[in-house]
Short mmCIF file of C-alpha atoms in Angstrom, two decimals:
data_model
loop_
_atom_site.label_atom_id
_atom_site.label_comp_id
_atom_site.label_asym_id
_atom_site.label_seq_id
_atom_site.Cartn_x
_atom_site.Cartn_y
_atom_site.Cartn_z
CA MET A 1 55.93 -20.08 21.72
CA PHE A 2 54.14 -20.86 25.14
CA ASP A 3 56.14 -19.89 28.25
CA LYS A 4 59.37 -21.69 28.48
CA ASP A 5 57.66 -23.25 31.80
CA VAL A 6 54.91 -25.14 29.60
CA TYR A 7 57.94 -26.85 27.89
CA VAL A 8 59.91 -27.42 31.26
CA GLU A 9 56.73 -29.23 32.53
CA ARG A 10 56.04 -31.36 29.66
CA ARG A 11 59.53 -32.81 29.60
CA ASN A 12 59.79 -33.26 33.24
CA ARG A 13 56.02 -35.22 32.70
CA LEU A 14 57.54 -37.23 29.89
CA ARG A 15 60.93 -38.19 31.81
CA SER A 16 58.52 -39.49 34.58
CA LYS A 17 56.83 -41.64 32.16
CA VAL A 18 59.75 -43.70 30.80
CA LYS A 19 61.94 -45.65 33.12
CA SER A 20 65.41 -45.13 31.97
CA GLY A 21 68.07 -43.94 29.66
CA ILE A 22 67.79 -41.21 27.02
CA ILE A 23 64.96 -39.81 24.70
CA ILE A 24 66.08 -38.40 21.43
CA LEU A 25 63.79 -36.06 19.58
CA PRO A 26 65.05 -34.99 16.31
CA GLY A 27 63.36 -31.88 14.68
CA ASN A 28 63.01 -31.99 10.86
CA SER A 29 65.40 -30.64 8.47
CA GLU A 30 64.71 -28.53 5.28
CA ALA A 31 63.40 -30.39 2.35
CA PRO A 32 64.34 -29.29 -1.21
CA TYR A 33 61.82 -28.88 -3.68
CA ASN A 34 63.63 -28.87 -6.82
CA TYR A 35 67.23 -27.87 -6.08
CA PRO A 36 68.93 -27.93 -3.03
CA SER A 37 68.53 -23.86 -2.08
CA ASN A 38 64.87 -23.75 -3.21
CA THR A 39 63.20 -25.72 -0.57
CA TYR A 40 59.63 -26.32 0.94
CA ARG A 41 58.00 -24.37 3.36
CA PHE A 42 59.50 -25.60 6.70
CA ARG A 43 57.41 -27.44 9.00
CA GLN A 44 58.92 -28.50 12.45
CA ASP A 45 58.36 -32.02 13.78
CA SER A 46 55.22 -31.83 16.14
CA THR A 47 56.52 -33.85 18.95
CA PHE A 48 59.63 -31.81 18.75
CA LEU A 49 57.57 -28.44 19.02
CA TYR A 50 55.77 -30.05 21.80
CA TYR A 51 58.29 -30.70 24.05
CA PHE A 52 61.07 -28.08 22.84
CA GLY A 53 58.75 -25.47 20.92
CA LEU A 54 61.42 -24.38 18.48
CA ASN A 55 60.46 -23.58 14.96
CA HIS A 56 64.14 -23.89 13.53
CA ALA A 57 65.58 -26.46 11.11
CA ASP A 58 68.42 -29.45 11.98
CA MET A 59 68.00 -29.46 15.84
CA VAL A 60 67.79 -32.35 18.25
CA GLY A 61 66.54 -32.38 21.47
CA VAL A 62 67.56 -35.14 24.27
CA ILE A 63 66.05 -35.96 27.71
CA ASP A 64 68.29 -37.58 29.64
CA ILE A 65 66.01 -39.49 32.34
CA ASP A 66 68.51 -40.62 34.42
CA ALA A 67 70.64 -37.47 35.15
CA ASP A 68 67.53 -35.39 35.09
CA THR A 69 68.93 -33.18 32.26
CA ASP A 70 67.90 -31.81 29.21
CA CYS A 71 70.17 -30.75 26.07
CA LEU A 72 69.54 -29.21 22.60
CA TYR A 73 71.94 -29.98 19.79
CA GLY A 74 72.34 -27.96 16.81
CA ASN A 75 74.54 -25.84 14.79
CA ASP A 76 75.04 -21.89 15.10
CA TYR A 77 74.77 -20.01 11.85
CA SER A 78 78.00 -18.92 9.88
CA ILE A 79 78.10 -15.36 8.59
CA ASP A 80 77.63 -16.83 5.25
CA ASP A 81 74.06 -17.80 6.46
CA ILE A 82 73.45 -14.39 7.99
CA ILE A 83 74.27 -12.70 4.91
CA TRP A 84 71.48 -14.23 3.41
CA MET A 85 69.12 -14.81 6.58
CA GLY A 86 69.95 -11.69 8.97
CA ASN A 87 70.97 -12.11 12.45
CA GLN A 88 69.90 -15.44 14.00
CA PRO A 89 69.78 -16.52 17.80
CA THR A 90 72.54 -19.08 18.83
CA VAL A 91 71.45 -22.40 19.75
CA SER A 92 72.43 -21.73 23.40
CA GLU A 93 69.98 -18.75 23.33
CA LEU A 94 67.27 -20.87 21.75
CA ALA A 95 67.78 -23.47 24.41
CA ALA A 96 67.51 -21.05 27.36
CA SER A 97 64.23 -19.70 25.52
CA VAL A 98 62.55 -22.85 26.24
CA GLY A 99 63.97 -23.86 29.63
CA VAL A 100 67.00 -26.11 28.36
CA GLY A 101 70.33 -25.35 30.43
CA SER A 102 72.70 -27.01 27.98
CA ALA A 103 73.31 -26.80 23.96
CA TYR A 104 76.14 -28.43 21.83
CA PRO A 105 77.02 -28.41 18.34
CA LEU A 106 75.26 -31.36 16.40
CA ARG A 107 78.51 -33.39 15.81
CA GLU A 108 78.47 -33.92 19.39
CA LEU A 109 75.53 -36.08 19.73
CA ALA A 110 77.07 -39.31 18.15
CA ALA A 111 79.32 -39.41 20.97
CA LEU A 112 76.55 -38.88 23.36
CA VAL A 113 74.78 -41.77 21.84
CA SER A 114 77.57 -44.14 21.71
CA ASN A 115 78.50 -43.46 25.27
CA THR A 116 74.94 -44.30 26.19
CA VAL A 117 74.92 -47.54 24.44
CA ALA A 118 78.12 -48.27 25.62
CA SER A 119 76.94 -48.02 29.08
CA GLY A 120 73.96 -50.27 28.55
CA ARG A 121 71.60 -47.64 28.62
CA LYS A 122 68.55 -47.56 26.71
CA VAL A 123 68.15 -44.84 23.76
CA HIS A 124 64.44 -44.31 23.15
CA PHE A 125 63.33 -42.78 19.80
CA LEU A 126 60.00 -42.72 17.89
CA THR A 127 59.48 -44.25 14.77
CA PRO A 128 60.82 -41.77 11.71
CA TYR A 129 58.30 -40.88 9.05
CA ARG A 130 60.88 -38.97 7.11
CA ALA A 131 63.79 -40.37 5.30
CA ASP A 132 66.28 -37.73 6.52
CA THR A 133 65.35 -38.38 10.08
CA SER A 134 65.82 -42.43 9.64
CA ALA A 135 69.16 -41.92 8.02
CA LEU A 136 70.09 -39.74 11.03
CA LEU A 137 69.05 -42.50 13.41
CA GLU A 138 70.72 -45.08 11.47
CA ARG A 139 73.99 -42.91 11.77
CA LEU A 140 73.58 -42.50 15.40
CA LEU A 141 72.93 -45.78 16.25
CA GLY A 142 75.02 -47.66 13.87
CA ILE A 143 71.98 -49.88 12.52
CA SER A 144 69.96 -50.46 9.30
CA ARG A 145 66.64 -48.44 8.32
CA GLU A 146 64.87 -51.95 9.03
CA ALA A 147 66.50 -51.93 12.53
CA VAL A 148 65.52 -48.46 13.06
CA LEU A 149 61.82 -49.19 12.57
CA LEU A 150 62.38 -52.57 14.67
CA TYR A 151 63.77 -50.93 17.77
CA ALA A 152 61.71 -47.62 17.79
CA SER A 153 60.49 -47.45 21.45
CA ARG A 154 56.87 -48.34 22.12
CA GLU A 155 57.32 -47.10 25.71
CA LEU A 156 58.16 -43.62 24.43
CA THR A 157 55.42 -43.78 21.91
CA GLU A 158 52.75 -44.46 24.27
CA ALA A 159 53.87 -41.74 27.04
CA VAL A 160 53.98 -39.28 24.04
CA ILE A 161 50.63 -40.16 22.80
CA SER A 162 49.21 -40.08 26.45
CA MET A 163 50.37 -36.74 26.93
CA ARG A 164 49.56 -34.92 23.34
CA GLU A 165 46.14 -36.40 23.02
CA ILE A 166 44.68 -34.67 26.19
CA LYS A 167 44.77 -30.95 25.26
CA SER A 168 45.60 -28.28 28.00
CA ALA A 169 43.66 -24.99 28.13
CA GLU A 170 46.41 -23.17 26.26
CA GLU A 171 46.53 -25.70 23.41
CA ILE A 172 42.52 -25.17 23.32
CA GLU A 173 42.95 -21.49 22.73
CA GLU A 174 45.30 -21.96 19.98
CA ILE A 175 43.23 -24.60 18.02
CA GLU A 176 40.23 -22.07 18.58
CA LYS A 177 42.65 -19.77 16.71
CA ALA A 178 43.11 -21.83 13.93
CA CYS A 179 39.23 -22.44 13.67
CA GLU A 180 38.60 -19.01 13.28
CA ILE A 181 41.27 -18.88 10.31
CA GLY A 182 39.07 -21.85 8.95
CA TYR A 183 36.04 -19.94 9.27
CA GLN A 184 37.26 -17.01 7.13
CA MET A 185 38.52 -20.04 4.80
CA HIS A 186 35.19 -21.71 4.12
CA THR A 187 32.96 -18.46 4.08
CA THR A 188 35.26 -17.00 1.45
CA ALA A 189 34.85 -19.98 -0.49
CA MET A 190 31.06 -19.95 -0.04
CA ARG A 191 31.19 -16.27 -1.39
CA MET A 192 32.93 -17.17 -4.41
CA CYS A 193 31.03 -20.33 -5.18
CA HIS A 194 29.26 -19.19 -8.47
CA GLU A 195 29.21 -20.69 -12.13
CA GLY A 196 32.08 -20.10 -14.34
CA VAL A 197 34.66 -19.55 -11.25
CA SER A 198 37.64 -21.89 -11.46
CA GLU A 199 38.11 -24.27 -8.51
CA ARG A 200 41.82 -23.29 -8.55
CA GLU A 201 40.71 -19.49 -8.02
CA ILE A 202 38.96 -20.48 -4.83
CA ALA A 203 41.57 -22.90 -3.78
CA GLY A 204 44.08 -20.10 -3.99
CA ALA A 205 41.98 -17.35 -2.44
CA VAL A 206 41.42 -19.53 0.70
CA GLU A 207 45.27 -20.67 0.89
CA GLY A 208 45.99 -17.15 0.70
CA ILE A 209 43.94 -16.48 3.86
CA ALA A 210 45.82 -19.29 5.65
CA LEU A 211 49.10 -17.89 4.97
CA SER A 212 48.01 -14.21 5.85
CA ARG A 213 46.74 -15.03 9.17
CA GLY A 214 48.80 -17.90 10.28
CA ALA A 215 51.19 -20.73 9.01
CA GLY A 216 49.33 -21.86 6.08
CA VAL A 217 46.98 -24.79 5.31
CA SER A 218 46.94 -27.76 7.58
CA PHE A 219 46.87 -30.03 4.89
CA HIS A 220 46.52 -29.74 1.06
CA THR A 221 42.97 -28.11 0.48
CA ILE A 222 40.27 -30.53 -1.00
CA LEU A 223 38.13 -28.52 -3.31
CA THR A 224 36.30 -30.14 -6.04
CA GLN A 225 32.89 -30.63 -7.49
CA ASN A 226 33.64 -34.33 -7.68
CA GLY A 227 33.35 -34.84 -4.27
CA GLN A 228 32.79 -38.58 -4.79
CA THR A 229 36.73 -38.76 -4.65
CA LEU A 230 37.28 -38.61 -1.06
CA HIS A 231 40.72 -36.67 -1.26
CA ASN A 232 40.36 -34.97 -4.43
CA HIS A 233 43.35 -32.33 -4.58
CA ASN A 234 42.59 -31.64 -8.53
CA HIS A 235 41.38 -28.07 -8.96
CA ASP A 236 41.02 -27.96 -12.40
CA GLY A 237 37.49 -27.89 -12.74
CA VAL A 238 35.23 -24.81 -13.48
CA LEU A 239 32.12 -24.49 -11.62
CA GLU A 240 28.92 -25.50 -13.09
CA LYS A 241 25.40 -24.31 -12.08
CA GLY A 242 23.52 -27.39 -10.65
CA ARG A 243 26.70 -29.22 -9.16
CA LEU A 244 28.11 -29.42 -5.54
CA MET A 245 31.33 -27.76 -4.40
CA LEU A 246 32.87 -30.01 -1.60
CA MET A 247 35.70 -28.24 0.42
CA ASP A 248 37.58 -29.78 2.87
CA ALA A 249 40.39 -27.17 4.17
CA GLY A 250 42.14 -26.10 7.67
CA ALA A 251 44.50 -23.74 8.69
CA GLU A 252 47.51 -24.06 11.10
CA ASN A 253 47.68 -20.95 13.23
CA VAL A 254 51.33 -19.28 14.08
CA LEU A 255 52.00 -21.83 17.02
CA ASN A 256 51.16 -24.88 14.27
CA TYR A 257 47.96 -26.01 16.02
CA CYS A 258 45.42 -26.94 12.95
CA SER A 259 41.88 -26.56 12.13
CA ASP A 260 39.85 -29.10 9.77
CA ASN A 261 36.42 -28.54 8.48
CA THR A 262 34.38 -29.47 5.20
CA ARG A 263 31.65 -27.81 3.75
CA THR A 264 29.63 -29.02 0.71
CA VAL A 265 27.70 -26.11 -0.99
CA PRO A 266 25.56 -25.62 -4.20
CA VAL A 267 27.05 -23.77 -7.08
CA GLY A 268 25.07 -20.58 -7.39
CA GLY A 269 23.63 -20.79 -3.66
CA VAL A 270 20.58 -23.31 -3.77
CA PHE A 271 20.25 -26.98 -3.09
CA THR A 272 18.13 -28.76 -6.04
CA PRO A 273 15.42 -30.80 -4.32
CA LEU A 274 17.43 -34.13 -4.53
CA GLN A 275 20.58 -32.54 -3.18
CA LYS A 276 18.36 -30.96 -0.27
CA ASP A 277 16.99 -34.32 0.39
CA ILE A 278 20.43 -36.14 0.79
CA TYR A 279 22.21 -33.09 2.36
CA SER A 280 19.62 -32.94 5.08
CA LEU A 281 19.95 -36.40 5.86
CA LEU A 282 23.83 -35.94 6.22
CA VAL A 283 23.06 -32.90 8.68
CA SER A 284 21.16 -35.11 10.82
CA VAL A 285 23.93 -37.77 10.94
CA PHE A 286 26.37 -35.12 11.59
CA GLU A 287 24.41 -33.50 14.30
CA HIS A 288 23.72 -37.00 15.55
CA GLY A 289 27.29 -37.70 15.72
CA ILE A 290 28.25 -34.57 17.72
CA GLU A 291 25.46 -35.07 20.19
CA SER A 292 26.75 -38.68 20.85
CA ILE A 293 30.42 -37.33 21.83
CA LYS A 294 31.19 -37.66 25.69
CA PRO A 295 33.45 -38.87 27.81
CA GLY A 296 33.45 -42.59 28.65
CA VAL A 297 32.23 -43.66 25.19
CA THR A 298 34.22 -45.08 22.73
CA TYR A 299 34.65 -43.32 19.29
CA MET A 300 33.85 -46.70 17.68
CA SER A 301 30.36 -46.54 19.14
CA VAL A 302 29.95 -42.93 17.95
CA HIS A 303 30.79 -43.91 14.67
CA LEU A 304 28.51 -46.81 14.39
CA SER A 305 25.48 -45.05 16.00
CA ALA A 306 25.96 -42.14 13.23
CA CYS A 307 26.11 -45.01 10.57
CA ARG A 308 22.64 -46.48 11.90
CA ARG A 309 21.35 -42.90 11.47
CA MET A 310 22.54 -42.83 8.03
CA ALA A 311 21.21 -46.22 7.10
CA GLU A 312 17.65 -45.29 8.40
CA GLY A 313 17.82 -42.14 6.17
CA LEU A 314 19.02 -43.91 2.99
CA LYS A 315 16.29 -46.58 3.58
CA GLU A 316 13.84 -43.61 3.64
CA LEU A 317 14.94 -42.01 0.79
CA GLY A 318 14.98 -45.89 -0.99
CA PHE A 319 18.62 -46.51 -1.42
CA MET A 320 18.93 -49.05 1.39
CA LYS A 321 16.63 -51.98 2.28
CA GLY A 322 16.39 -54.68 5.27
CA ASP A 323 17.03 -54.60 8.68
CA VAL A 324 19.06 -51.44 9.58
CA ASP A 325 20.88 -52.93 12.31
CA GLU A 326 21.92 -55.89 10.28
CA ALA A 327 22.98 -53.90 7.44
CA VAL A 328 25.29 -51.82 9.60
CA ALA A 329 26.45 -54.91 11.05
CA ALA A 330 27.28 -56.40 7.49
CA GLY A 331 28.82 -52.77 6.67
CA ALA A 332 26.34 -52.29 3.78
CA HIS A 333 26.38 -48.66 4.87
CA ALA A 334 29.97 -48.37 3.72
CA LEU A 335 28.91 -48.29 0.03
CA PHE A 336 27.91 -44.64 0.75
CA MET A 337 30.48 -43.87 3.48
CA PRO A 338 33.70 -45.94 3.17
CA HIS A 339 35.65 -43.85 5.79
CA GLY A 340 35.79 -43.15 9.37
CA LEU A 341 33.60 -40.62 11.36
CA GLY A 342 36.71 -38.72 12.44
CA HIS A 343 39.99 -38.70 13.76
CA GLN A 344 42.17 -36.69 16.58
CA MET A 345 43.52 -33.14 15.81
CA GLY A 346 45.92 -30.75 17.51
CA LEU A 347 49.53 -29.98 16.22
CA ASP A 348 48.75 -32.41 13.43
CA VAL A 349 45.59 -31.99 11.42
CA HIS A 350 45.55 -36.06 11.76
CA ASP A 351 47.13 -35.69 15.26
CA MET A 352 50.07 -38.01 15.94
CA GLU A 353 49.52 -40.44 13.26
CA GLY A 354 53.13 -40.10 12.53
CA LEU A 355 53.38 -42.27 15.55
CA GLY A 356 51.41 -45.00 14.04
CA GLU A 357 47.62 -44.46 13.32
CA THR A 358 46.29 -47.68 15.29
CA PHE A 359 48.86 -46.49 18.34
CA VAL A 360 46.95 -43.50 18.32
CA GLY A 361 43.43 -44.41 17.73
CA TYR A 362 43.00 -47.75 19.41
CA ASP A 363 44.35 -49.70 22.46
CA SER A 364 44.17 -52.79 24.42
CA GLN A 365 40.36 -52.19 24.98
CA THR A 366 39.47 -51.11 21.49
CA GLU A 367 40.66 -53.00 18.64
CA ARG A 368 40.58 -51.86 14.89
CA SER A 369 38.06 -53.65 12.85
CA GLN A 370 38.96 -55.32 9.40
CA GLN A 371 35.75 -54.53 7.96
CA PHE A 372 35.66 -52.56 4.78
CA GLY A 373 34.63 -48.92 5.81
CA LEU A 374 34.95 -49.67 9.56
CA ALA A 375 38.52 -50.28 9.10
CA SER A 376 39.28 -46.62 7.83
CA LEU A 377 37.97 -45.32 11.32
CA ARG A 378 41.41 -43.73 12.31
CA MET A 379 39.99 -42.91 16.09
CA GLY A 380 38.03 -45.82 17.71
CA LYS A 381 38.99 -45.88 21.54
CA THR A 382 37.46 -44.34 24.65
CA LEU A 383 36.70 -40.69 24.53
CA ARG A 384 38.10 -38.67 27.59
CA LYS A 385 38.05 -35.09 28.52
CA GLY A 386 40.51 -33.00 26.68
CA HIS A 387 40.53 -34.99 23.25
CA VAL A 388 39.91 -32.86 20.28
CA ILE A 389 38.39 -34.89 17.41
CA THR A 390 36.50 -34.24 14.08
CA CYS A 391 33.18 -35.48 12.98
CA GLU A 392 32.98 -35.84 9.50
CA PRO A 393 30.49 -38.08 8.07
CA GLY A 394 29.86 -38.27 4.35
CA ILE A 395 27.43 -39.59 1.68
CA TYR A 396 29.06 -40.44 -1.66
CA PHE A 397 27.78 -42.28 -4.81
CA ILE A 398 31.26 -43.51 -6.11
CA PRO A 399 30.84 -45.13 -9.67
CA ALA A 400 33.69 -47.68 -9.41
CA LEU A 401 32.56 -48.86 -6.04
CA LEU A 402 28.89 -48.97 -7.12
CA ASP A 403 29.83 -51.07 -9.93
CA LYS A 404 32.00 -53.38 -8.13
CA TRP A 405 29.51 -54.10 -5.31
CA GLU A 406 26.54 -54.54 -7.63
CA ARG A 407 28.84 -56.91 -10.01
CA GLU A 408 29.73 -58.92 -6.98
CA HIS A 409 26.38 -58.78 -5.49
CA ILE A 410 27.85 -57.37 -2.04
CA ASN A 411 25.33 -56.61 0.53
CA SER A 412 22.57 -56.87 -2.06
CA SER A 413 19.90 -57.90 0.80
CA PHE A 414 20.47 -54.28 1.99
CA ILE A 415 21.13 -52.25 -1.22
CA ASN A 416 18.50 -51.28 -3.67
CA TYR A 417 20.94 -51.20 -6.62
CA ASP A 418 18.09 -50.06 -9.05
CA LYS A 419 17.73 -46.78 -7.32
CA VAL A 420 21.47 -46.46 -6.42
CA ARG A 421 22.73 -46.97 -10.02
CA SER A 422 20.72 -43.69 -11.21
CA MET A 423 22.84 -41.77 -8.91
CA ALA A 424 26.18 -42.47 -10.52
CA THR A 425 26.67 -38.81 -11.59
CA PHE A 426 25.63 -37.02 -8.44
CA GLY A 427 28.82 -36.97 -6.66
CA GLY A 428 29.44 -36.76 -3.14
CA MET A 429 29.12 -34.57 0.17
CA ARG A 430 30.61 -34.05 3.53
CA VAL A 431 30.35 -31.93 6.50
CA GLU A 432 32.70 -31.71 9.34
CA ASP A 433 33.83 -29.65 12.10
CA ASP A 434 36.33 -30.01 15.14
CA ILE A 435 34.97 -31.24 18.71
CA LEU A 436 36.43 -30.83 22.17
CA VAL A 437 35.48 -33.63 24.52
CA THR A 438 34.48 -31.77 27.79
CA GLU A 439 33.69 -32.97 31.36
CA THR A 440 30.07 -34.01 30.51
CA GLY A 441 29.90 -33.72 26.71
CA ARG A 442 31.42 -31.76 23.93
CA ARG A 443 31.75 -28.49 22.59
CA VAL A 444 32.16 -27.06 18.88
CA LEU A 445 35.31 -25.53 18.43
CA GLY A 446 35.70 -22.21 16.99
CA GLY A 447 34.08 -18.90 18.07
CA ARG A 448 32.01 -18.55 14.82
CA ARG A 449 30.25 -21.84 13.36
CA ILE A 450 30.53 -22.04 9.63
CA PRO A 451 27.11 -22.25 8.23
CA TYR A 452 26.13 -25.89 7.61
CA THR A 453 22.38 -26.46 7.12
CA VAL A 454 20.34 -25.84 4.26
CA GLU A 455 18.97 -22.99 5.34
CA GLN A 456 22.17 -21.30 6.97
CA ILE A 457 24.30 -22.28 3.52
CA GLU A 458 21.57 -20.85 1.31
CA ASP A 459 20.90 -17.74 3.31
CA TYR A 460 24.65 -16.97 3.52
CA MET A 461 25.21 -17.70 0.06
CA GLY A 462 22.28 -15.55 -0.96
CA ARG A 463 23.45 -12.20 0.70
#
């Protein structure tokens, strides 16, 4: 945890942003894996962590705006629990450790909510993303699941996002620790990337690093020779010489701050000429995207600028044709990159998206597009000092998408389908780093940069 004063300050600042009533912030509960006592690795709700800092299950934090008080609700462990778990702090002790003056058994929370409603005061809560949290709110408020979603507080949601999206110096330091774990994960994968090695073996090794140095992976590791499948979690392949291995993986440090990096490397350590041409283009798009990041510009404009750079390069390589600006305006480049350039990152690898992806990535000044490809941009709004975002362009040859577009003559004035058809078995590639928006520009996070250029990768893998 951070010092308790950090959490006190955060709760006070949240209190100043919400007009009146009480704020209920439920933590997460344990979730059974295949029977009640065999649970998934516990992961606390990130907003609860941000304001209350406690990595313990079955707790609810309450911030009373009008009374200017904070309370923690939870149950002390029984002797039966302690036999299996060892001595545990009481709820009162946990509350004191984060500057909360009052602690009560969980059963007393219902009376607080009932009295608050009866007095005409507002009960603020966030949209739940887990069924057990939704069920708790249903019981407390006496309303249906549909009503829980309807009455989630927009005021609280916007207040939380406004605080969590701008990272403090302490938070940036924690993200950098996660990036260091990510460096070790990715460079280990590069060293293991040889013909005949199973994808599962490498995935297991890098996830072991995340667990041995932090709280585990920040999301399910993507490690595959079939990079054209954007979220490919299947690790059943055996590495073949001449193919590319894409790994999109990140770590959580012990305070649950995340990293997220992607590298695409050649099995055996040397790119083929065709792979080198396309990967070199991707690197130029990647570097252009990073260099375009600065406060005061929208991330949508950065995304579109990177897409124009990609379309220019694909035209030079013969895959696209026609006017580049017109092609990007029509979304023709999305055949090769049907996703956005990046997302926010922090306590969640897709930071705060449990609160609603559009709330997090867009605002009244920047609306989400409905165009294929651009609609998948998770972060579009104006960048500010303290934002942490990913920059992750990719170039993919997705057979089903290629077939659909050619069959339906989609963007045929901008796509050279004869040339593209020859790439149906090529696969896909992506490169990604985590970027802090600074006062005047940007900084790539992490003390050591994972090799990413053709020369850096071939040199590192050839050692």
